[in-house]
PDB file of C-alpha atoms in Angstrom:
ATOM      1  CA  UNK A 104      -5.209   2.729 -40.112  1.00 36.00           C
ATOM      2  CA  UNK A 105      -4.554   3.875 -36.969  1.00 36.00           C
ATOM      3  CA  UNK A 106      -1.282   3.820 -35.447  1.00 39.00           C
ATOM      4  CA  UNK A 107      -0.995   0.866 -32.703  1.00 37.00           C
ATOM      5  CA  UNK A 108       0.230   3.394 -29.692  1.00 39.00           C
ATOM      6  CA  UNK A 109      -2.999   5.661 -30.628  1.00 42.00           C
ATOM      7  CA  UNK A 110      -5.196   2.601 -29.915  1.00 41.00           C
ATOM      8  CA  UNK A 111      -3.306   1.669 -26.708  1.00 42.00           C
ATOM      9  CA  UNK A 112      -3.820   5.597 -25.782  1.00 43.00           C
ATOM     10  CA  UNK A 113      -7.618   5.267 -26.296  1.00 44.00           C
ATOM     11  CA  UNK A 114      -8.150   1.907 -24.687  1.00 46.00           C
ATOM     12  CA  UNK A 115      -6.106   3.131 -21.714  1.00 52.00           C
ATOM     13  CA  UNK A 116      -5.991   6.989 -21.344  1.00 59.00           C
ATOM     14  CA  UNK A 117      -4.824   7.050 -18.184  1.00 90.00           C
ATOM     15  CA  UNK A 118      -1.988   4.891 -17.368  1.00 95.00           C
ATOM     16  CA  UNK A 119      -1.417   6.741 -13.797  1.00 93.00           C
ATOM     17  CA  UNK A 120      -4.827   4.994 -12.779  1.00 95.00           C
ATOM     18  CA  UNK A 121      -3.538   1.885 -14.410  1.00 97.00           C
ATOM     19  CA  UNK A 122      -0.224   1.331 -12.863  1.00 97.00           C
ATOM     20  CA  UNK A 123      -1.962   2.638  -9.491  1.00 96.00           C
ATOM     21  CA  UNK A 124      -4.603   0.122  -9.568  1.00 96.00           C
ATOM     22  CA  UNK A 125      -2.081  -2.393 -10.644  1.00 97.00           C
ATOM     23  CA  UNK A 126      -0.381  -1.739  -7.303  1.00 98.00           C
ATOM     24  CA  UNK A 127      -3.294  -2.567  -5.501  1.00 97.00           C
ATOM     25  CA  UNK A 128      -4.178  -5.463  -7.256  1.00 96.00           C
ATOM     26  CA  UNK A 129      -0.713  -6.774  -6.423  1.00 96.00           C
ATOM     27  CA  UNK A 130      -0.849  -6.274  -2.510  1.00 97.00           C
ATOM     28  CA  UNK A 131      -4.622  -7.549  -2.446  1.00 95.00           C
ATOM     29  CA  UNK A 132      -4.557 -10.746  -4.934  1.00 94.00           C
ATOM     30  CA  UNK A 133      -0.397 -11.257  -4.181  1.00 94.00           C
ATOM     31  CA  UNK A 134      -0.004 -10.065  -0.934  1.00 94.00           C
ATOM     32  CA  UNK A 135       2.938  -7.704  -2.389  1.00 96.00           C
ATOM     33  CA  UNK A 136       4.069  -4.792  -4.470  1.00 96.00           C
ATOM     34  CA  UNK A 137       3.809  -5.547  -8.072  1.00 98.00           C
ATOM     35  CA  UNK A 138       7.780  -4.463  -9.560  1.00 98.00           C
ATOM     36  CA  UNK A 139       7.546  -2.253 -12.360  1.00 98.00           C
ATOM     37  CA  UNK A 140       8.489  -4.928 -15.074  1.00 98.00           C
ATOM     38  CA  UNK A 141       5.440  -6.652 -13.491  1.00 98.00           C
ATOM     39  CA  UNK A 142       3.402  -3.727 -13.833  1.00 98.00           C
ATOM     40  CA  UNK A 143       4.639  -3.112 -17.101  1.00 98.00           C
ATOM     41  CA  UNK A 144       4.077  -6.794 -19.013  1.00 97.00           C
ATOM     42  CA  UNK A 145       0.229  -6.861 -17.174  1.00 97.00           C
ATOM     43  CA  UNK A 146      -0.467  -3.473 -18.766  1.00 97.00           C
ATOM     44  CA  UNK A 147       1.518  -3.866 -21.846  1.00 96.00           C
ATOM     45  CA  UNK A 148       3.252  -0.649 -21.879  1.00 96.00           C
ATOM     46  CA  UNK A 149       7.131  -0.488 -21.526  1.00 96.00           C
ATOM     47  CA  UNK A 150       9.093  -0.750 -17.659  1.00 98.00           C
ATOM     48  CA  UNK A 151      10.062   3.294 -18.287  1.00 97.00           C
ATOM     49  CA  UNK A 152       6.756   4.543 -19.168  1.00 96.00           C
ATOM     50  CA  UNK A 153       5.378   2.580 -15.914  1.00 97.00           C
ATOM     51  CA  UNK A 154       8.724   4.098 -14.008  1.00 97.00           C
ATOM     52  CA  UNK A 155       7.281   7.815 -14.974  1.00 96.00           C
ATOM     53  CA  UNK A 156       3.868   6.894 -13.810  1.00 96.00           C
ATOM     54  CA  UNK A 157       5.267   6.113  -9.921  1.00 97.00           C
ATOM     55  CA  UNK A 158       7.200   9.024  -9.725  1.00 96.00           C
ATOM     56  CA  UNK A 159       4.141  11.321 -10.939  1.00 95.00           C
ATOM     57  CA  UNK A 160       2.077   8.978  -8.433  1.00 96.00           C
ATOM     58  CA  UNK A 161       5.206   9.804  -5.628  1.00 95.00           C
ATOM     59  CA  UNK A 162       5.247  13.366  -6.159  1.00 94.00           C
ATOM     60  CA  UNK A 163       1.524  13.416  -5.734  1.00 93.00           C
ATOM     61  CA  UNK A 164       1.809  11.487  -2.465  1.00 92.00           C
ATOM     62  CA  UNK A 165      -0.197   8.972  -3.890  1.00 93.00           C
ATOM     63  CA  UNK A 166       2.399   6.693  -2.920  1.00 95.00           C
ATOM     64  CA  UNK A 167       5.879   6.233  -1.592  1.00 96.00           C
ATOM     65  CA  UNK A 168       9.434   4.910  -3.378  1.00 98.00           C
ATOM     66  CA  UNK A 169      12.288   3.275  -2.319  1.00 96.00           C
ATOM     67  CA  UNK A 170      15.099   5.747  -2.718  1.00 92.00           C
ATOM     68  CA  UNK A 171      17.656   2.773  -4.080  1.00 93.00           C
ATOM     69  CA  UNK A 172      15.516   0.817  -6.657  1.00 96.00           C
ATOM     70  CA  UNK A 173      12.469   3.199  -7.239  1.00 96.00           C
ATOM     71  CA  UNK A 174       9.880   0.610  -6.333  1.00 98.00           C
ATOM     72  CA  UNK A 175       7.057   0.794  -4.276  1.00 98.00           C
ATOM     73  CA  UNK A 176       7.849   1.132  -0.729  1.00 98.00           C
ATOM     74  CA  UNK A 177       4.456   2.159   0.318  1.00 96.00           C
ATOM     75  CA  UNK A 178       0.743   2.511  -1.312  1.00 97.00           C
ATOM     76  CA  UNK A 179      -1.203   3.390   1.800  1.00 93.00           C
ATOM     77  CA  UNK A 180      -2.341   1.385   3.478  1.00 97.00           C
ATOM     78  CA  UNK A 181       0.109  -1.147   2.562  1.00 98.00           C
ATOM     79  CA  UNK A 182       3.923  -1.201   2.921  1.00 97.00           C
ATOM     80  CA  UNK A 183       6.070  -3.580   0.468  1.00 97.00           C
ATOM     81  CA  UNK A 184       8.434  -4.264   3.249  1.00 96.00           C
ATOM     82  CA  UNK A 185       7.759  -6.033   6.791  1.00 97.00           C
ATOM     83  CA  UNK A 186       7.050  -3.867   9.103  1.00 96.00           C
ATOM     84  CA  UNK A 187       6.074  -3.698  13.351  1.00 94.00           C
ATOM     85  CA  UNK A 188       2.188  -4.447  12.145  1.00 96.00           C
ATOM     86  CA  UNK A 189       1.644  -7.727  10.032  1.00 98.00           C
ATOM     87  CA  UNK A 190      -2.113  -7.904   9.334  1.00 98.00           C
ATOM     88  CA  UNK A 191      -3.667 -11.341   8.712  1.00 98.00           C
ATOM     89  CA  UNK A 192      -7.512 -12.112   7.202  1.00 97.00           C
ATOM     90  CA  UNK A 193      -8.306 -15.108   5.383  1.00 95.00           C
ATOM     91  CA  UNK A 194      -5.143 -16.616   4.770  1.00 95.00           C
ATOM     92  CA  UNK A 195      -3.647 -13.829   3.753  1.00 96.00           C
ATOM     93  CA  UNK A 196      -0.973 -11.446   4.816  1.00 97.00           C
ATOM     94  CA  UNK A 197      -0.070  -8.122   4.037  1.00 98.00           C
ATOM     95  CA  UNK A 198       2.177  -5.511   6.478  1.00 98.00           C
ATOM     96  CA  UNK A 199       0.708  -2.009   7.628  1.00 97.00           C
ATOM     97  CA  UNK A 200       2.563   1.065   7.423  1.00 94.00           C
ATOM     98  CA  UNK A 201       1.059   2.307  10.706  1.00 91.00           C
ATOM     99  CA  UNK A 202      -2.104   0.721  12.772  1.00 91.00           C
ATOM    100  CA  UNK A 203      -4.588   3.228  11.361  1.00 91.00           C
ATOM    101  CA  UNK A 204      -2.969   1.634   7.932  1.00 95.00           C
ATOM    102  CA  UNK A 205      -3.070  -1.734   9.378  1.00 96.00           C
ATOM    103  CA  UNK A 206      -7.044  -1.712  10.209  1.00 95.00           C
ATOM    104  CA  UNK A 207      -7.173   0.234   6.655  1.00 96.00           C
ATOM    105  CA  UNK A 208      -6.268  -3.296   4.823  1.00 97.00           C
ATOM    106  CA  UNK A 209      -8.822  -4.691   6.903  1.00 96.00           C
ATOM    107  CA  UNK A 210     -11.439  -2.419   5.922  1.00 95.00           C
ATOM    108  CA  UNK A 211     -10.253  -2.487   2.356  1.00 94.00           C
ATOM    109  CA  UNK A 212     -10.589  -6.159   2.289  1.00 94.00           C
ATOM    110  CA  UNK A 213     -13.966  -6.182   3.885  1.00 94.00           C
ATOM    111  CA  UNK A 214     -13.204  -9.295   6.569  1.00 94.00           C
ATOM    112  CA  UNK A 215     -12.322 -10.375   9.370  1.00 97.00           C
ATOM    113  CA  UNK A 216      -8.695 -10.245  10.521  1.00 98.00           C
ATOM    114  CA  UNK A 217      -6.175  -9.755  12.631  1.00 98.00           C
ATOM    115  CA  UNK A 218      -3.150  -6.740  13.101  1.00 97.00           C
ATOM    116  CA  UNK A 219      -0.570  -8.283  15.526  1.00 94.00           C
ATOM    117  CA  UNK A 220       1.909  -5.473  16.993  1.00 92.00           C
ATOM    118  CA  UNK A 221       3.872  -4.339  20.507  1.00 90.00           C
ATOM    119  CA  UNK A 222       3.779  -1.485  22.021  1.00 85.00           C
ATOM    120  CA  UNK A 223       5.963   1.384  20.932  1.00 82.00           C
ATOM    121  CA  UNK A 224       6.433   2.407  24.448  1.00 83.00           C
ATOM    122  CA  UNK A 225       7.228  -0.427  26.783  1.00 89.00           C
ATOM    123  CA  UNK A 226       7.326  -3.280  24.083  1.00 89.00           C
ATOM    124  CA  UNK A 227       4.254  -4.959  25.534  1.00 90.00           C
ATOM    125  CA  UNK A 228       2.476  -7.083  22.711  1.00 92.00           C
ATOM    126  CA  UNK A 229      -0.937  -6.295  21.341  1.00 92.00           C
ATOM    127  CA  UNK A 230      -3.571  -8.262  19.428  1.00 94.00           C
ATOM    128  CA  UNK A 231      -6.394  -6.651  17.080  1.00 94.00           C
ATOM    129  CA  UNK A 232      -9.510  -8.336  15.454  1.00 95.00           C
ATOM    130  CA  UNK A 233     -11.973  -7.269  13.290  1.00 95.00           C
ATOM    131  CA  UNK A 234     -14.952  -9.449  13.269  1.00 96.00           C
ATOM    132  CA  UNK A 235     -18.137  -9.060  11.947  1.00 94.00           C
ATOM    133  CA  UNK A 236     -17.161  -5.210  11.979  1.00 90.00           C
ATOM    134  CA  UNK A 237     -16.517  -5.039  15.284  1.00 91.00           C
ATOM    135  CA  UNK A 238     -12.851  -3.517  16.319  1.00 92.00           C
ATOM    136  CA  UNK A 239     -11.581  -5.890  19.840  1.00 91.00           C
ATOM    137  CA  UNK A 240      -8.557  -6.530  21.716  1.00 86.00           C
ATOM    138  CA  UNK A 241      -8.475  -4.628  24.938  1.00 73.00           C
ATOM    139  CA  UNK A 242      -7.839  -1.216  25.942  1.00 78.00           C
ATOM    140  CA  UNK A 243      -5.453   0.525  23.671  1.00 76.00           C
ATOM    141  CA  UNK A 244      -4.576   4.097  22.591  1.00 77.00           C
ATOM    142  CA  UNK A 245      -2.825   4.858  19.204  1.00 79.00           C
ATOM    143  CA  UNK A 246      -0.660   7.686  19.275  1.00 74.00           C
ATOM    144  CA  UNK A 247       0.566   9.391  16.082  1.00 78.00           C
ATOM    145  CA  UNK A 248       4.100  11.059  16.982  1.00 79.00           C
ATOM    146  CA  UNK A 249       4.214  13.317  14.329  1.00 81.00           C
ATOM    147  CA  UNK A 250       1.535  16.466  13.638  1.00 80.00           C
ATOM    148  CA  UNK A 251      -0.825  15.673  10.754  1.00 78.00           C
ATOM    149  CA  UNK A 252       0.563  18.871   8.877  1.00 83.00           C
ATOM    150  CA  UNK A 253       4.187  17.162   8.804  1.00 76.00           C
ATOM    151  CA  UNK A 254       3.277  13.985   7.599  1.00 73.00           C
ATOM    152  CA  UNK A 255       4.928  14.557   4.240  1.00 70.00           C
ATOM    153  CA  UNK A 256       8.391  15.993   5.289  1.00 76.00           C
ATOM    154  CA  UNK A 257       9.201  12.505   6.635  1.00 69.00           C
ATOM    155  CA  UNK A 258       6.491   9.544   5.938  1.00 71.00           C
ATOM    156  CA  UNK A 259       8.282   6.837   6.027  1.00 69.00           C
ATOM    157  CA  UNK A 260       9.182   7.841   9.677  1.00 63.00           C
ATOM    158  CA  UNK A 261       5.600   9.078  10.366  1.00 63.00           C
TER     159      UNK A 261
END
């Protein structure tokens, strides 16, 4: 007879993926970040093992962590936390880390929607649709204050 871990380790040899795709599952189905308990009881594996998983996923920059809890703070494109850039699509919300994050959810979840956001310059608002594929809402630029190569040394900021 084989041991009862062994069989959890063949049915699920990767429990990186799992917990990652749990994540994801959370923010599209929920609209949130999953907590690690949560993560834990859908998988069936115990909150610690799921708490190694997220920092191996963090230190692969798979994802981000909240320095005081060690939940998800970010899992591009989604943040856990409201942010400047709540996206909206089928009666559902979800907040943007960034507007090339915020049309990401879009694009991830393959409708039309909606990224409302202001200026980070003068304040002025701005409106975003997607429909039917098509990016509108007036003449806009996004500007990235941060080099592409430093990304990492500060994301949250970036």
């Amino acid at each position: 007879m084989t041991p009862l871990s062994d069989d959890i380790a063949t049915a699920r040899p990767d429990l990186g993926l799992a917990v990652r795709q749990s994540i994801y599952d959370g923010f599209l189905a929920e609209g949130r970040s999953l907590s690690a308990a949560e993560i834990a009881g859908r998988l069936g594996t115990g909150v610690g093992e799921v708490r190694q998983e997220l920092k191996k996923l963090a230190q692969a920059h798979a994802l981000v962590l909240q320095a005081e809890s060690g939940e998800v703070l970010m899992a591009n494109p989604f943040s856990a936390v409201p942010t400047a850039l709540p996206v909206t699509s089928q009666g559902r919300s979800w907040w943007g880390n960034c507007i090339w994050d915020a049309l990401g959810i879009l694009a991830m979840v393959g409708a039309d929607g909606d990224v409302a956001t202001a200026c980070p310059d003068c304040g002025e608002a701005l409106s975003l649709s997607i429909r039917a594929g098509t990016l509108s809402g007036g003449p806009a630029i996004a500007h990235f204050f941060v080099p592409v190569r430093s990304w990492w040394e500060d994301i949250v900021f970036t």
